[in-house]
Coordinates of C-alpha atoms in Angstrom, one line a residue:
D818 CA 15.8 13.6 6.4
D819 CA 17.0 11.1 3.9
I820 CA 15.0 8.3 5.5
R821 CA 11.8 10.2 6.0
M822 CA 8.9 9.8 3.6
P823 CA 7.9 13.0 1.8
E824 CA 4.9 14.8 3.3
V825 CA 1.6 13.8 1.9
H826 CA -0.9 16.5 1.1
L827 CA -4.5 15.2 0.9
A828 CA -7.7 17.1 0.4
P829 CA -10.5 16.7 3.0
D830 CA -12.5 14.4 0.8
E831 CA -9.4 12.3 0.1
V832 CA -8.6 12.0 3.8
R833 CA -12.2 10.8 4.6
T834 CA -12.2 8.3 1.7
L835 CA -8.9 6.9 2.9
Q836 CA -10.0 6.7 6.4
N837 CA -13.3 5.0 5.5
A838 CA -11.4 2.5 3.3
A839 CA -9.0 1.7 6.1
R840 CA -11.8 1.1 8.6
L841 CA -13.4 -1.3 6.1
V842 CA -10.2 -3.3 6.0
A843 CA -10.1 -3.2 9.8
G844 CA -13.3 -5.3 9.8
V845 CA -11.5 -8.2 8.0
D846 CA -11.2 -11.1 10.4
G847 CA -7.5 -12.1 10.9
F848 CA -6.1 -9.1 8.9
P849 CA -2.4 -9.7 9.6
L850 CA -1.4 -6.0 9.4
A851 CA -4.1 -4.8 11.9
H852 CA -1.6 -3.1 14.2
D853 CA 0.0 -1.2 11.4
L854 CA -3.4 -0.1 10.2
E855 CA -4.4 1.0 13.6
M856 CA -1.4 3.2 13.8
A857 CA -2.1 4.6 10.3
L858 CA -5.7 5.4 11.4
A859 CA -4.4 7.2 14.5
K860 CA -2.3 9.4 12.3
L861 CA -5.2 10.1 10.0
D862 CA -7.4 11.0 13.0
A863 CA -4.7 13.4 14.2
A864 CA -4.3 15.0 10.8
M865 CA -8.0 15.5 10.5
A866 CA -8.2 17.0 14.0
G867 CA -5.3 19.3 13.3
A868 CA -6.7 20.5 10.1
N869 CA -10.1 21.0 11.7
L870 CA -11.8 18.7 9.1
T871 CA -15.1 16.9 9.5
G872 CA -14.6 13.7 11.4
P873 CA -15.6 10.2 10.3
D874 CA -18.7 10.2 12.5
D875 CA -20.2 13.0 10.4
D876 CA -19.4 11.3 7.1
E877 CA -22.3 9.8 5.2
L878 CA -20.1 7.0 3.8
A879 CA -18.9 6.0 7.2
H880 CA -22.5 5.8 8.4
S881 CA -23.8 3.9 5.4
I882 CA -21.3 0.9 5.4
R883 CA -20.9 -1.6 8.1
Y884 CA -18.5 -4.3 6.9
Q885 CA -17.5 -7.5 8.6
H886 CA -15.6 -10.2 6.7
R887 CA -15.2 -13.4 8.6
R888 CA -13.1 -16.4 7.7
V889 CA -15.1 -19.4 6.8
I890 CA -12.1 -21.7 7.1
Q891 CA -9.7 -21.2 9.9
G892 CA -6.9 -23.7 9.3
T893 CA -4.2 -24.6 11.8
D894 CA -3.1 -21.7 14.0
P895 CA -4.4 -19.2 11.4
D896 CA -3.4 -15.9 13.1
R897 CA 0.2 -17.0 13.5
T898 CA 0.4 -18.3 9.9
L899 CA -1.1 -15.1 8.5
A900 CA 1.4 -13.0 10.5
T901 CA 4.3 -15.1 9.2
L902 CA 3.1 -14.7 5.6
A903 CA 2.5 -11.0 5.9
D904 CA 6.0 -10.4 7.4
A905 CA 7.6 -12.4 4.6
L906 CA 5.7 -10.3 2.1
V907 CA 6.8 -7.0 3.6
T908 CA 10.4 -8.1 4.0
R909 CA 10.6 -10.2 0.8
R910 CA 11.8 -13.3 2.6
L911 CA 11.5 -16.8 1.3
L912 CA 8.8 -19.0 2.9
R913 CA 9.1 -22.7 3.7
I914 CA 5.6 -24.2 4.0
H915 CA 4.2 -27.6 4.7
Y916 CA 1.3 -27.7 2.4
R917 CA -1.5 -30.3 1.7
A918 CA -2.9 -29.8 -1.7
V919 CA -6.3 -31.3 -2.6
G920 CA -6.0 -35.1 -2.9
S921 CA -2.3 -35.1 -2.1
D922 CA 0.0 -35.8 0.9
V923 CA 1.7 -33.0 2.8
A924 CA 4.7 -31.7 0.9
E925 CA 7.4 -29.1 1.7
R926 CA 7.4 -26.1 -0.6
E927 CA 9.7 -23.1 -0.8
V928 CA 7.8 -20.0 -2.0
E929 CA 8.6 -16.5 -2.9
P930 CA 5.5 -14.6 -1.6
Y931 CA 4.1 -12.0 -4.0
A932 CA 0.6 -11.2 -2.5
L933 CA -1.9 -12.2 0.1
F934 CA -5.7 -11.8 -0.3
L935 CA -9.0 -12.8 1.2
R936 CA -11.8 -14.0 -1.0
R937 CA -15.2 -15.4 0.1
G938 CA -13.8 -16.0 3.6
V939 CA -10.7 -17.8 2.5
W940 CA -7.1 -16.4 2.7
Y941 CA -4.8 -17.1 -0.3
L942 CA -1.1 -16.6 -0.9
V943 CA 0.2 -16.0 -4.4
G944 CA 3.9 -16.6 -5.0
W945 CA 6.6 -18.3 -7.0
C946 CA 6.7 -22.0 -6.1
R947 CA 10.3 -23.3 -6.5
L948 CA 9.0 -26.9 -6.5
R949 CA 6.7 -26.3 -9.5
D950 CA 8.9 -23.5 -11.0
A951 CA 5.8 -21.4 -11.6
I952 CA 3.4 -19.0 -9.9
R953 CA 0.9 -20.8 -7.7
V954 CA -2.0 -19.9 -5.4
F955 CA -2.0 -21.6 -2.0
D956 CA -5.0 -21.9 0.3
V957 CA -3.6 -20.6 3.6
H958 CA -5.8 -23.0 5.6
R959 CA -4.0 -25.9 3.9
M960 CA -0.7 -24.8 5.4
L961 CA 0.2 -27.0 8.3
A962 CA 3.3 -24.8 9.0
A963 CA 5.0 -21.7 7.6
T964 CA 8.5 -20.5 8.4
R965 CA 10.5 -17.5 7.1
V966 CA 13.9 -18.6 5.9
G967 CA 17.0 -16.7 4.6
K968 CA 17.6 -13.0 4.6
P969 CA 15.3 -10.1 3.7
Q970 CA 15.1 -8.7 0.2
A971 CA 15.9 -12.2 -1.2
F972 CA 13.7 -11.8 -4.3
T973 CA 11.8 -9.2 -6.3
P974 CA 8.4 -9.9 -7.8
P975 CA 8.4 -9.6 -11.6
P976 CA 7.4 -6.2 -12.8
D977 CA 4.5 -7.6 -14.8
F978 CA 2.9 -9.4 -11.9
D979 CA -0.8 -8.5 -11.7
L980 CA -2.6 -9.6 -8.6
A981 CA -6.0 -9.1 -10.2
R982 CA -5.3 -12.0 -12.6
W983 CA -5.1 -14.4 -9.6
R984 CA -7.4 -12.6 -7.2
D985 CA -10.3 -12.4 -9.7
A986 CA -9.9 -15.9 -11.1
E987 CA -12.2 -18.7 -9.9
P988 CA -10.3 -21.6 -8.3
W989 CA -11.0 -23.9 -11.2
E990 CA -9.4 -21.3 -13.5
L991 CA -6.0 -21.5 -11.8
E992 CA -3.3 -23.0 -14.0
V993 CA -2.8 -26.4 -12.3
H994 CA -3.9 -28.9 -15.0
P995 CA -4.0 -28.8 -18.8
P996 CA -7.2 -27.0 -19.9
V997 CA -10.3 -29.1 -20.6
T998 CA -13.8 -28.1 -21.6
V999 CA -16.3 -29.2 -18.9
R1000 CA -20.1 -29.3 -19.5
L1001 CA -22.1 -28.5 -16.4
H1002 CA -25.8 -28.8 -15.7
L1003 CA -27.1 -26.1 -13.2
D1004 CA -30.5 -26.5 -11.7
R1005 CA -32.9 -23.5 -11.7
S1006 CA -32.0 -22.7 -8.0
V1007 CA -28.3 -22.1 -9.0
A1008 CA -28.7 -21.1 -12.6
G1009 CA -27.6 -17.6 -11.8
L1010 CA -24.1 -19.0 -11.2
A1011 CA -23.7 -19.3 -14.9
T1012 CA -23.1 -15.5 -15.1
S1013 CA -21.8 -14.8 -11.6
R1014 CA -19.2 -17.6 -11.3
F1015 CA -18.8 -18.7 -14.9
P1016 CA -18.9 -15.4 -16.8
R1017 CA -16.6 -16.7 -19.6
A1018 CA -18.6 -19.9 -20.1
Q1019 CA -20.8 -20.6 -23.1
V1020 CA -24.5 -21.3 -22.4
V1021 CA -25.4 -24.2 -24.6
D1022 CA -29.0 -24.9 -23.3
H1023 CA -31.8 -23.4 -21.4
S1024 CA -34.4 -25.8 -20.0
A1025 CA -38.1 -25.0 -19.6
D1026 CA -37.7 -25.5 -15.8
G1027 CA -35.1 -22.7 -15.6
A1028 CA -32.0 -25.0 -15.5
V1029 CA -29.0 -24.2 -17.8
V1030 CA -26.2 -26.1 -19.3
I1031 CA -22.8 -24.5 -19.8
D1032 CA -19.4 -25.2 -21.3
S1033 CA -16.5 -23.9 -19.3
T1034 CA -12.7 -24.1 -19.7
V1035 CA -11.3 -25.7 -16.5
T1036 CA -7.6 -25.8 -15.5
H1037 CA -8.0 -27.0 -11.9
R1038 CA -10.1 -30.1 -11.9
D1039 CA -10.0 -30.7 -8.1
A1040 CA -11.3 -27.2 -7.5
L1041 CA -14.3 -27.6 -9.8
I1042 CA -15.1 -31.0 -8.2
G1043 CA -15.1 -29.3 -4.8
F1044 CA -17.4 -26.5 -6.0
V1045 CA -19.9 -28.9 -7.6
M1046 CA -19.9 -30.9 -4.3
S1047 CA -20.7 -27.8 -2.4
L1048 CA -23.9 -27.3 -4.3
W1049 CA -25.4 -30.5 -2.8
G1050 CA -26.7 -32.1 -6.0
R1051 CA -28.0 -28.9 -7.6
A1052 CA -25.2 -29.1 -10.2
R1053 CA -23.9 -32.0 -12.3
I1054 CA -20.9 -32.6 -14.4
L1055 CA -22.0 -33.9 -17.8
S1056 CA -18.6 -34.3 -19.4
P1057 CA -15.8 -35.3 -19.8
D1058 CA -16.2 -38.9 -18.5
D1059 CA -12.9 -39.0 -16.6
L1060 CA -14.0 -35.9 -14.6
I1061 CA -17.3 -37.6 -13.8
R1062 CA -15.5 -40.6 -12.5
A1063 CA -13.1 -38.4 -10.4
F1064 CA -16.2 -36.7 -8.9
H1065 CA -17.8 -40.0 -7.9
E1066 CA -14.4 -41.2 -6.5
R1067 CA -14.2 -38.1 -4.3
V1068 CA -17.8 -38.6 -3.1
R1069 CA -17.1 -42.3 -2.2
A1070 CA -13.9 -41.3 -0.4
L1071 CA -15.7 -38.7 1.6
I1072 CA -18.4 -41.2 2.6
A1073 CA -15.7 -43.7 3.6
D1074 CA -14.0 -41.1 5.7
H1075 CA -17.1 -40.5 7.8
D1076 CA -18.4 -44.1 7.9
G1077 CA -19.8 -45.0 11.3
E1078 CA -20.2 -41.4 12.4
D1079 CA -23.5 -40.2 13.9
A1080 CA -25.6 -37.9 11.7
P1081 CA -25.2 -34.2 12.8

C-alpha cells in the first residue's frame, strides 16, 4: 500500500477531457513515451466502461479535432535518441551528447535534462549544460549521439525552472550571445510575422506597399540568420552591419557546399 498511488476520482467531463488530450498527444510523431500513454489510455477506457460513462466516440470534442504533428527534421536515428532523452528525463540521469551547434564542430556535452518539447516540427531538449555552466536549449536533430551516464536521481531541476520561458521563446531569443538590437525589413507577404513571431519587437516603419520594418532584441544571432534565410529573400537584415556580413557569409558558405550539384 505504501508504494501505490492514491486513487484518483475524476468527474465524467474530466475523464473525457483527459482522454481527448491524451489522444492528441498520441498523434505526435516520435513521441517517446507513446507506450506509457497507450497504457494510460487503456486504463481510462476501462474506468469509463466501468463507470458506464459516455465513450470518446460520442464526445463532440473527440469528433471535432484531428491532430497530427509530424517532425520536419528527423536527425540521426531520431526514435532511439528521443527514447534515450525521455528515459534520462524520467530517471534524472545525466546525458552525454555529441552535439553540433550551428557553425561549430561537434563537441561533447554533459547535460542535466530538465524538459523535452516539440515545436513547429522540431524536438528540443532543455537542460543544464555543464560545459557552458548554464541552462541551454538543444535541437535534438543536431545530436549525433546521446548516452545516459551515471546513476538515477543524479540531479534535481531548480524549483524555479519554468519550461514556458524556454518553450515559448523564439530561437533567436535564447540566451546564447549578448543582446543586440536588430532591424529587419519584412515584405508585405511576411509582414504578419511582425506580430506572430516578433510580438515584443518595435515597429518603426510601415511602407505603402504593406512592408514593415521592426527593431527586435536578439540573443542568438545564428538562429535569426537561419530564420531570415528560410524566408527566401522576403526579409532583410538592415542592421547591425556585422550581422549583415555574417548573413552573407552564411549564404556564400551554403552555395559553396552545394557547388556543382544539379538543380532539384
